[in-house]
Coordinates of N, CA and C in Angstrom, one line a residue:
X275 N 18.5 -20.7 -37.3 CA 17.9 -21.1 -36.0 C 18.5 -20.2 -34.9
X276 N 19.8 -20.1 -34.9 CA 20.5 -19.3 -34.2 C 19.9 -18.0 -34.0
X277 N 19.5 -17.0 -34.8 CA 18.8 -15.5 -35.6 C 17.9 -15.9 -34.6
X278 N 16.8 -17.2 -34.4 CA 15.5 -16.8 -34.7 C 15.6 -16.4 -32.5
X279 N 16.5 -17.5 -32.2 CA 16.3 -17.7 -30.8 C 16.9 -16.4 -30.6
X280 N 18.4 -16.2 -30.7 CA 18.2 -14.5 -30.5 C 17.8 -13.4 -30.5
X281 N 16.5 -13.3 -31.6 CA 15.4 -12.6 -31.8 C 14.3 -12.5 -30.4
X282 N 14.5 -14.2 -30.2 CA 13.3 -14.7 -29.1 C 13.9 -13.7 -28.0
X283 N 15.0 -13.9 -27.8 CA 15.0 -13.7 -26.1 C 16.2 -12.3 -26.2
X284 N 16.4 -11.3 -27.3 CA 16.4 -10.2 -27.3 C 14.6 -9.9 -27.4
X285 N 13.2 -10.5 -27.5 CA 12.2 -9.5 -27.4 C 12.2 -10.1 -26.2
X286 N 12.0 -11.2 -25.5 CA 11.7 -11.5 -24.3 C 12.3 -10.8 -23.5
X287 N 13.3 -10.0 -23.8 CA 14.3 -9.0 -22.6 C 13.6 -8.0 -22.5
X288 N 13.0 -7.6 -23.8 CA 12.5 -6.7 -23.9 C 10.5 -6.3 -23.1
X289 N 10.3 -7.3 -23.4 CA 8.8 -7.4 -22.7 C 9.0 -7.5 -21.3
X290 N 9.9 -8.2 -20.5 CA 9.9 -8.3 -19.3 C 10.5 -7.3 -18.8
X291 N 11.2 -6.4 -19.2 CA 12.1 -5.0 -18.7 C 11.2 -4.1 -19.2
X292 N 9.9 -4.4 -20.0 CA 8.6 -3.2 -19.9 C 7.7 -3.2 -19.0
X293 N 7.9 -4.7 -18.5 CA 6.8 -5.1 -17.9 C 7.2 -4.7 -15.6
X294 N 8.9 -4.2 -15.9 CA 8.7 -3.9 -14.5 C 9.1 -3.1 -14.7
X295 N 8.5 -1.8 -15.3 CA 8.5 -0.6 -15.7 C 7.7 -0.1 -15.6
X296 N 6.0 -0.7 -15.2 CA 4.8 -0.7 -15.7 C 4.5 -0.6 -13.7
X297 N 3.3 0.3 -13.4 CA 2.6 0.4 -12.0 C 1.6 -0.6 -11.7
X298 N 1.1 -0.6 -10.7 CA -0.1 -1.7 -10.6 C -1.3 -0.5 -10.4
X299 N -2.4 -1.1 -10.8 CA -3.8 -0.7 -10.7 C -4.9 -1.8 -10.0
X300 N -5.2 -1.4 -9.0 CA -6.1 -2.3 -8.3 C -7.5 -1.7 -8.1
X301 N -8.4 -2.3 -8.4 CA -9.9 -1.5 -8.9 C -11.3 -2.4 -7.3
X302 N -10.0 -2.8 -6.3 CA -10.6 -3.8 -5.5 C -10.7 -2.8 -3.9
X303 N -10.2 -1.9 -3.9 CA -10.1 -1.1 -2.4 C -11.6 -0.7 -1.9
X304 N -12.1 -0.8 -0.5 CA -13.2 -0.3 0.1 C -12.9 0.7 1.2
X305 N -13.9 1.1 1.7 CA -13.4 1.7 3.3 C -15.4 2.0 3.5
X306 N -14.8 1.8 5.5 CA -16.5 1.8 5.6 C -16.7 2.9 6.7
X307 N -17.9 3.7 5.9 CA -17.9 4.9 6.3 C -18.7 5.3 7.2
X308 N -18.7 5.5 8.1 CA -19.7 6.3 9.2 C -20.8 7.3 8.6
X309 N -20.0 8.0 8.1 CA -20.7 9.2 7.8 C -21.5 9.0 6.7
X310 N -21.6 8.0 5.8 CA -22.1 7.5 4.7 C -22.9 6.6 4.9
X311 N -22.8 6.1 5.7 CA -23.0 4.5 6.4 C -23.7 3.5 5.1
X312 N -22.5 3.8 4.4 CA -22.3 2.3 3.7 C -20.6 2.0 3.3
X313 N -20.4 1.2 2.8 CA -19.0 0.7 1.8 C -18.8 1.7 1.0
X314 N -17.7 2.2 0.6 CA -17.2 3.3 -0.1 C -16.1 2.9 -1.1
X315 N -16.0 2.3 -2.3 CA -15.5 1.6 -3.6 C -13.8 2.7 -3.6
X316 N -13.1 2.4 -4.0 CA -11.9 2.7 -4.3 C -10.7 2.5 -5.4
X317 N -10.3 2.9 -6.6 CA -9.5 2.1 -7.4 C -7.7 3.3 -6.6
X318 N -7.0 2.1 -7.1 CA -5.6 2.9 -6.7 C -4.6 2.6 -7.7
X319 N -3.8 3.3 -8.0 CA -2.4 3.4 -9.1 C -1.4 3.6 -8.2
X320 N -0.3 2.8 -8.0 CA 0.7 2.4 -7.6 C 1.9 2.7 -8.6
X321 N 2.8 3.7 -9.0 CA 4.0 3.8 -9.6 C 4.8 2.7 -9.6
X322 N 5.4 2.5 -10.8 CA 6.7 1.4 -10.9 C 7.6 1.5 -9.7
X323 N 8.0 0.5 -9.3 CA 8.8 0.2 -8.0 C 8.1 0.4 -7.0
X324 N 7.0 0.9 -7.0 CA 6.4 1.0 -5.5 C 6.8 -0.1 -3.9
X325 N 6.5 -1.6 -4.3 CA 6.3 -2.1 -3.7 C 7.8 -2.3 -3.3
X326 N 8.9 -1.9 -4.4 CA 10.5 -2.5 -3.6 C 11.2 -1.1 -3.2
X327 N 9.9 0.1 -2.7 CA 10.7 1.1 -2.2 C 10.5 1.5 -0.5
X328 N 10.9 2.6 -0.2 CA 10.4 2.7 1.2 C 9.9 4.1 0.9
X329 N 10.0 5.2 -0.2 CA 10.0 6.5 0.2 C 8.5 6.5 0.0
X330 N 7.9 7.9 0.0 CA 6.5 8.6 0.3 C 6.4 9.4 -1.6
X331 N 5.1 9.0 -1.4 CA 5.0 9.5 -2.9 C 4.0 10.4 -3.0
X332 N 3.8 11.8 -4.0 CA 2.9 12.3 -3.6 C 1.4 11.9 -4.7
X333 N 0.5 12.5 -4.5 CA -0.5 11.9 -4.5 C -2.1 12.9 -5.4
X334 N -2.5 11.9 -6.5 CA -3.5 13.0 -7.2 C -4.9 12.2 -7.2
X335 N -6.3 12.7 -6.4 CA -7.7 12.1 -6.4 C -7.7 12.2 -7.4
X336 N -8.0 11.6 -8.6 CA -8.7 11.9 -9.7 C -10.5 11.0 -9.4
X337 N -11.2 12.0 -9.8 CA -13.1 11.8 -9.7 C -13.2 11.6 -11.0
X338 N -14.7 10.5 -10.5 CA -15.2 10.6 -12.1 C -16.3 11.2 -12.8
X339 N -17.1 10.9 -13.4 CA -18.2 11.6 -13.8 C -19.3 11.5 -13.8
X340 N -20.6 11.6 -14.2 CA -21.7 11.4 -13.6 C -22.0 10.0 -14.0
X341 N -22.7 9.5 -13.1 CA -23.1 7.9 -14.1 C -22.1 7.5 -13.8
X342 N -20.8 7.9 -13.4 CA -19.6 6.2 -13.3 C -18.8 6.1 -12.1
X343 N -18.1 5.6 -11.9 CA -17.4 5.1 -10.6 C -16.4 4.5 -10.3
X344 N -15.9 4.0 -9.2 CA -14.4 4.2 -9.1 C -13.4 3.5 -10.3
X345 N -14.5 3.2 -10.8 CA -13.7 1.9 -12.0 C -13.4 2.6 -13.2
X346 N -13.8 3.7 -13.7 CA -13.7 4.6 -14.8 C -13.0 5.0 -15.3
X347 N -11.6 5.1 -14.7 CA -10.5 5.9 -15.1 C -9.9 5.1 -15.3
X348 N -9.7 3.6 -14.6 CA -8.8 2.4 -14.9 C -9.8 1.7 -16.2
X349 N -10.8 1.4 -16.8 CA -11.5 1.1 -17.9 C -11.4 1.9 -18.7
X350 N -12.0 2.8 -18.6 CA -12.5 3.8 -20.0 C -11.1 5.0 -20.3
X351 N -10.4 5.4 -19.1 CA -9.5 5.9 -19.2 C -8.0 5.9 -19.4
X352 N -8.1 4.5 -18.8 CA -6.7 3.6 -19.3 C -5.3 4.9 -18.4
X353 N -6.3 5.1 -17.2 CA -4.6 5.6 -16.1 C -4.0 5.1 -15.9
X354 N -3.7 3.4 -16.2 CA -2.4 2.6 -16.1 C -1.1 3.1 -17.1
X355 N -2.5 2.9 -17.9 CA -1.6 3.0 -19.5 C -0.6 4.4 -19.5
X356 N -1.5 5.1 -19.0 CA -1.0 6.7 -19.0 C -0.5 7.5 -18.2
X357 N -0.4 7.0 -17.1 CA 0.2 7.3 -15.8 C 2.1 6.7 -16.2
X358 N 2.1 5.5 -16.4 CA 2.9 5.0 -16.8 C 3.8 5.5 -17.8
X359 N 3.7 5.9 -19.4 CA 4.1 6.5 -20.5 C 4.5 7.7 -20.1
X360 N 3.8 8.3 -18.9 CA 4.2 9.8 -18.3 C 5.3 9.5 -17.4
X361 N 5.1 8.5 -16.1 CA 6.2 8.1 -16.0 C 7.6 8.1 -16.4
X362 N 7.4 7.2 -17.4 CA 8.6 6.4 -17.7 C 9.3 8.1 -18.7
X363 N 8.6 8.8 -19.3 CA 8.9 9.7 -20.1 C 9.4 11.0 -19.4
X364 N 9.3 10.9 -18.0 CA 9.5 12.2 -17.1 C 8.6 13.0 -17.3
X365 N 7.4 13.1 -18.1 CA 6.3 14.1 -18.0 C 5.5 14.1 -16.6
X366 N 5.8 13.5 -16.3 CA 5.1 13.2 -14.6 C 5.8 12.7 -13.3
X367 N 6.2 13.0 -12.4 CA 6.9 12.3 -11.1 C 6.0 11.1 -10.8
X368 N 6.7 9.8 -10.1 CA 6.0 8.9 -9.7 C 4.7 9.2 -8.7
X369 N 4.0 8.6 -8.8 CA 2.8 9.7 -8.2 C 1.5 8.3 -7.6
X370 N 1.2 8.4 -6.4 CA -0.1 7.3 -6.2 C -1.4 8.2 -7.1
X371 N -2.3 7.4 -7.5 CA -3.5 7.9 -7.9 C -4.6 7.4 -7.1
X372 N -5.1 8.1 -6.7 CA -6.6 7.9 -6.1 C -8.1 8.0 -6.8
X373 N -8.8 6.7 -7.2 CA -9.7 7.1 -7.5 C -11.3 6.6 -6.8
X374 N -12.1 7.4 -6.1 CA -12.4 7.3 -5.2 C -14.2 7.2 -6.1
X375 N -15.6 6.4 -5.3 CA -16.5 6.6 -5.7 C -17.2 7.7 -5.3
X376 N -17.6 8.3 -6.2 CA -18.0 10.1 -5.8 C -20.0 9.4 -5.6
X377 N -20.3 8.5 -5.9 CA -21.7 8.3 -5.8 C -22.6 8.8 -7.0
X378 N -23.7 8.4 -7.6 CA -24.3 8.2 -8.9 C -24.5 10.3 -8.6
X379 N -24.7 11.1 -7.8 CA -25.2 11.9 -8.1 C -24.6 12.9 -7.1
X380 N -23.9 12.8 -6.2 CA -23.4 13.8 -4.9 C -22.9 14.5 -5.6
X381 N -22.0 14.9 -6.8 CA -21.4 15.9 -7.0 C -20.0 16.1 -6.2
X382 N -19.9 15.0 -5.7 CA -18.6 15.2 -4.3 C -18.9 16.5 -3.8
X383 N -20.2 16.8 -3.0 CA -20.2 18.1 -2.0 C -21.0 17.6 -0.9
X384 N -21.5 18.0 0.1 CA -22.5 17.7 0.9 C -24.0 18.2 0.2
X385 N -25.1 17.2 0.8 CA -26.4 17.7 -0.1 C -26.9 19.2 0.8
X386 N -27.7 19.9 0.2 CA -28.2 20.9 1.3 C -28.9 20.1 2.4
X387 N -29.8 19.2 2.1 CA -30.6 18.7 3.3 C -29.7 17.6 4.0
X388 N -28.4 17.5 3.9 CA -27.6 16.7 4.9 C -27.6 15.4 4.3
X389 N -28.8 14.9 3.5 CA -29.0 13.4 3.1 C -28.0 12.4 2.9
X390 N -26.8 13.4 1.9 CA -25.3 12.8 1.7 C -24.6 13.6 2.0
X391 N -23.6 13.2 2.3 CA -22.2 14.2 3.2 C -21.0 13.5 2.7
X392 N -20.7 13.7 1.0 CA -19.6 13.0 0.7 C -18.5 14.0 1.0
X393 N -18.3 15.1 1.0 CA -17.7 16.5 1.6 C -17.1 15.6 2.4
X394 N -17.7 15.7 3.5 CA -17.6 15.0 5.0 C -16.7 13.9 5.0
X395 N -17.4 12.8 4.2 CA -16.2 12.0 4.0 C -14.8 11.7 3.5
X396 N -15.1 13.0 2.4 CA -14.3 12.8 1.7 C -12.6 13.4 2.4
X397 N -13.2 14.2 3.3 CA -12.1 15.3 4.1 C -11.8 14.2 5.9
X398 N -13.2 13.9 5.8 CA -12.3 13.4 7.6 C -12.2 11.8 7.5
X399 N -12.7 11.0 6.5 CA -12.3 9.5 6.5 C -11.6 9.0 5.2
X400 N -12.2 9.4 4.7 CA -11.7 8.9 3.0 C -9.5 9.5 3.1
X401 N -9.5 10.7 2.8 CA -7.8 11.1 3.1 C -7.3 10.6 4.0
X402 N -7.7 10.8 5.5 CA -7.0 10.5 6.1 C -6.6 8.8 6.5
X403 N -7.2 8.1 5.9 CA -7.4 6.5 5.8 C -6.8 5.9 4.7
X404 N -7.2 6.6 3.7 CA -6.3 6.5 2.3 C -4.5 6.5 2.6
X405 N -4.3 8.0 3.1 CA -3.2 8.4 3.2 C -2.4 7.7 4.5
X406 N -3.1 7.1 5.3 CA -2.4 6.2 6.4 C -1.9 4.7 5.4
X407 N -3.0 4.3 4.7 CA -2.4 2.8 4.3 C -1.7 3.0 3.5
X408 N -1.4 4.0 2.2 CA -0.4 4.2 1.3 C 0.6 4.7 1.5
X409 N 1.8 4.7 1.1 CA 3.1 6.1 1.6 C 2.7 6.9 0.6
X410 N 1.9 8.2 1.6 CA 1.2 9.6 0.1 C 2.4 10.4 1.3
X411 N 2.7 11.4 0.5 CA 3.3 13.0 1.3 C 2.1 13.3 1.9
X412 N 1.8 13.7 3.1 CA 1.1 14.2 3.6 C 0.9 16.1 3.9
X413 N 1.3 16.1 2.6 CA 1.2 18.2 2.6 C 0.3 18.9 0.8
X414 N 0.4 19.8 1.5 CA -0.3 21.0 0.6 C 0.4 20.7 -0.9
X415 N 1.6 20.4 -0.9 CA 2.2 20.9 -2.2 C 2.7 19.6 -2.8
X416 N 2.4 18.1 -2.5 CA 2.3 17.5 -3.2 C 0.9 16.4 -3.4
X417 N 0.3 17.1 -2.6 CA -1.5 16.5 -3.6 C -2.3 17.0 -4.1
X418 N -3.2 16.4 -4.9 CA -3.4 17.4 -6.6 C -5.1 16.8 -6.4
X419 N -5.7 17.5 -7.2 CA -6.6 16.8 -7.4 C -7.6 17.3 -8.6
X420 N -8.4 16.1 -9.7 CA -8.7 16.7 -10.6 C -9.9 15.5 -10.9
X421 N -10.5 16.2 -11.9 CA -11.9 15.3 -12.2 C -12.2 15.7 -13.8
X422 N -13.4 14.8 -14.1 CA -14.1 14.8 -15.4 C -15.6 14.7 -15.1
X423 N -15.7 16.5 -16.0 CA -17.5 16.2 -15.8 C -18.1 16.9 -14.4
X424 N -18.6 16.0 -14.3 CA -19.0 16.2 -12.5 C -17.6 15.5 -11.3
X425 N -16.7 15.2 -11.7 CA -15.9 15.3 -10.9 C -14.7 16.7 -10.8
X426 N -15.2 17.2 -12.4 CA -14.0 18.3 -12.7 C -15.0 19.4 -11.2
X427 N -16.4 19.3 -11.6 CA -16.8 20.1 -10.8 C -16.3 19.7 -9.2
X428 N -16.4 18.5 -9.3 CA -16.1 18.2 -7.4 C -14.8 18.5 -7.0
X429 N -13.5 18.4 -8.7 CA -11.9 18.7 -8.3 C -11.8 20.2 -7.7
X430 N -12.9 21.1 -8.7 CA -12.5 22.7 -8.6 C -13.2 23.2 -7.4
X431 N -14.6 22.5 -6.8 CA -15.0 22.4 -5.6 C -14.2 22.3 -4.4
X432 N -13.4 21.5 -4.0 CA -12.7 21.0 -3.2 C -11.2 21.9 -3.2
X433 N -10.6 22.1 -4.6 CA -9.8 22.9 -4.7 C -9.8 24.2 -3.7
X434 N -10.8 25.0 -4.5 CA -10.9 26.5 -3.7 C -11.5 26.0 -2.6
X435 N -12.1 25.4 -1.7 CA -12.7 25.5 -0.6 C -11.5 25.4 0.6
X436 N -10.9 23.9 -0.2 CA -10.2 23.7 0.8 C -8.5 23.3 0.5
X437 N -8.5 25.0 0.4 CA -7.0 25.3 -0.9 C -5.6 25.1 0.3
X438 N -6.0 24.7 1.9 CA -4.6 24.4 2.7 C -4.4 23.2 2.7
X439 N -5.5 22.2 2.3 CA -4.8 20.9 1.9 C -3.8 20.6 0.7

């Protein structure tokens, strides 16, 4: 009996010291956009300790792909899971993740006939609104940004266009 309870609460030490080890993912964020003039969907990754620190952390958009939305990367892609594992393993610096609704078909660019102006948003409301409520670094050399699909196109879009952010 002795064995078994020691067992118990050597794994219980163990589950709970993984468990604040582990980032938060919240798949609930909005922001309302002028330039879109509608609600604009948002998921965010939070690094371990976030909430009991004070520093600034830098920061990677990841887009998704055609057909899906801000919810993609936390469902199908499991960036908890793996943001985390990189973490905890030093393959990655603590890092916010941003995953923003690129819209069923914008390609995250502006349309030629003006119709959608996710560009627009994405540069004068979306960053700078994001980056006010989270502690992100606010420079060139620690925000990243990357996609899948049609977001890889909107990451390398955005990249070279607007390579001083």
């Amino acid at each position: 009996m002795k064995k078994f309870l020691l067992l118990l609460l050597t794994f219980q030490c163990t589950v709970f010291s993984s468990f604040a080890q582990m980032g938060t993912v919240d798949t609930s964020h909005s922001i309302t956009s002028k330039i879109l003039k509608r609600e604009m969907s948002y998921s965010v990754y939070l690094p371990p300790g976030y909430n009991e620190s004070n520093r600034s952390y830098p920061v990677l958009y990841l887009l998704h792909g055609m057909t899906g939305d801000h919810t993609d990367w936390v469902i199908k892609g499991e960036v908890g899971h793996i943001a985390d594992n990189a973490i905890k393993h030093g393959e990655a610096p603590p890092m916010i993740i941003i995953m923003p609704d690129g819209l069923y078909d914008a390609f995250y660019i502006n349309n030629y006939d003006g119709s959608i102006r996710w560009e627009d948003f994405f540069h004068e409301e979306f960053i700078p609104q994001v980056e006010q409520k989270f502690r992100i670094k606010q420079d060139r050399n620690t925000r990243a940004i990357s996609g899948l699909s049609m977001g890889g196109y909107g990451s390398l879009y955005h990249a070279i266009k607007y390579k001083d952010m």
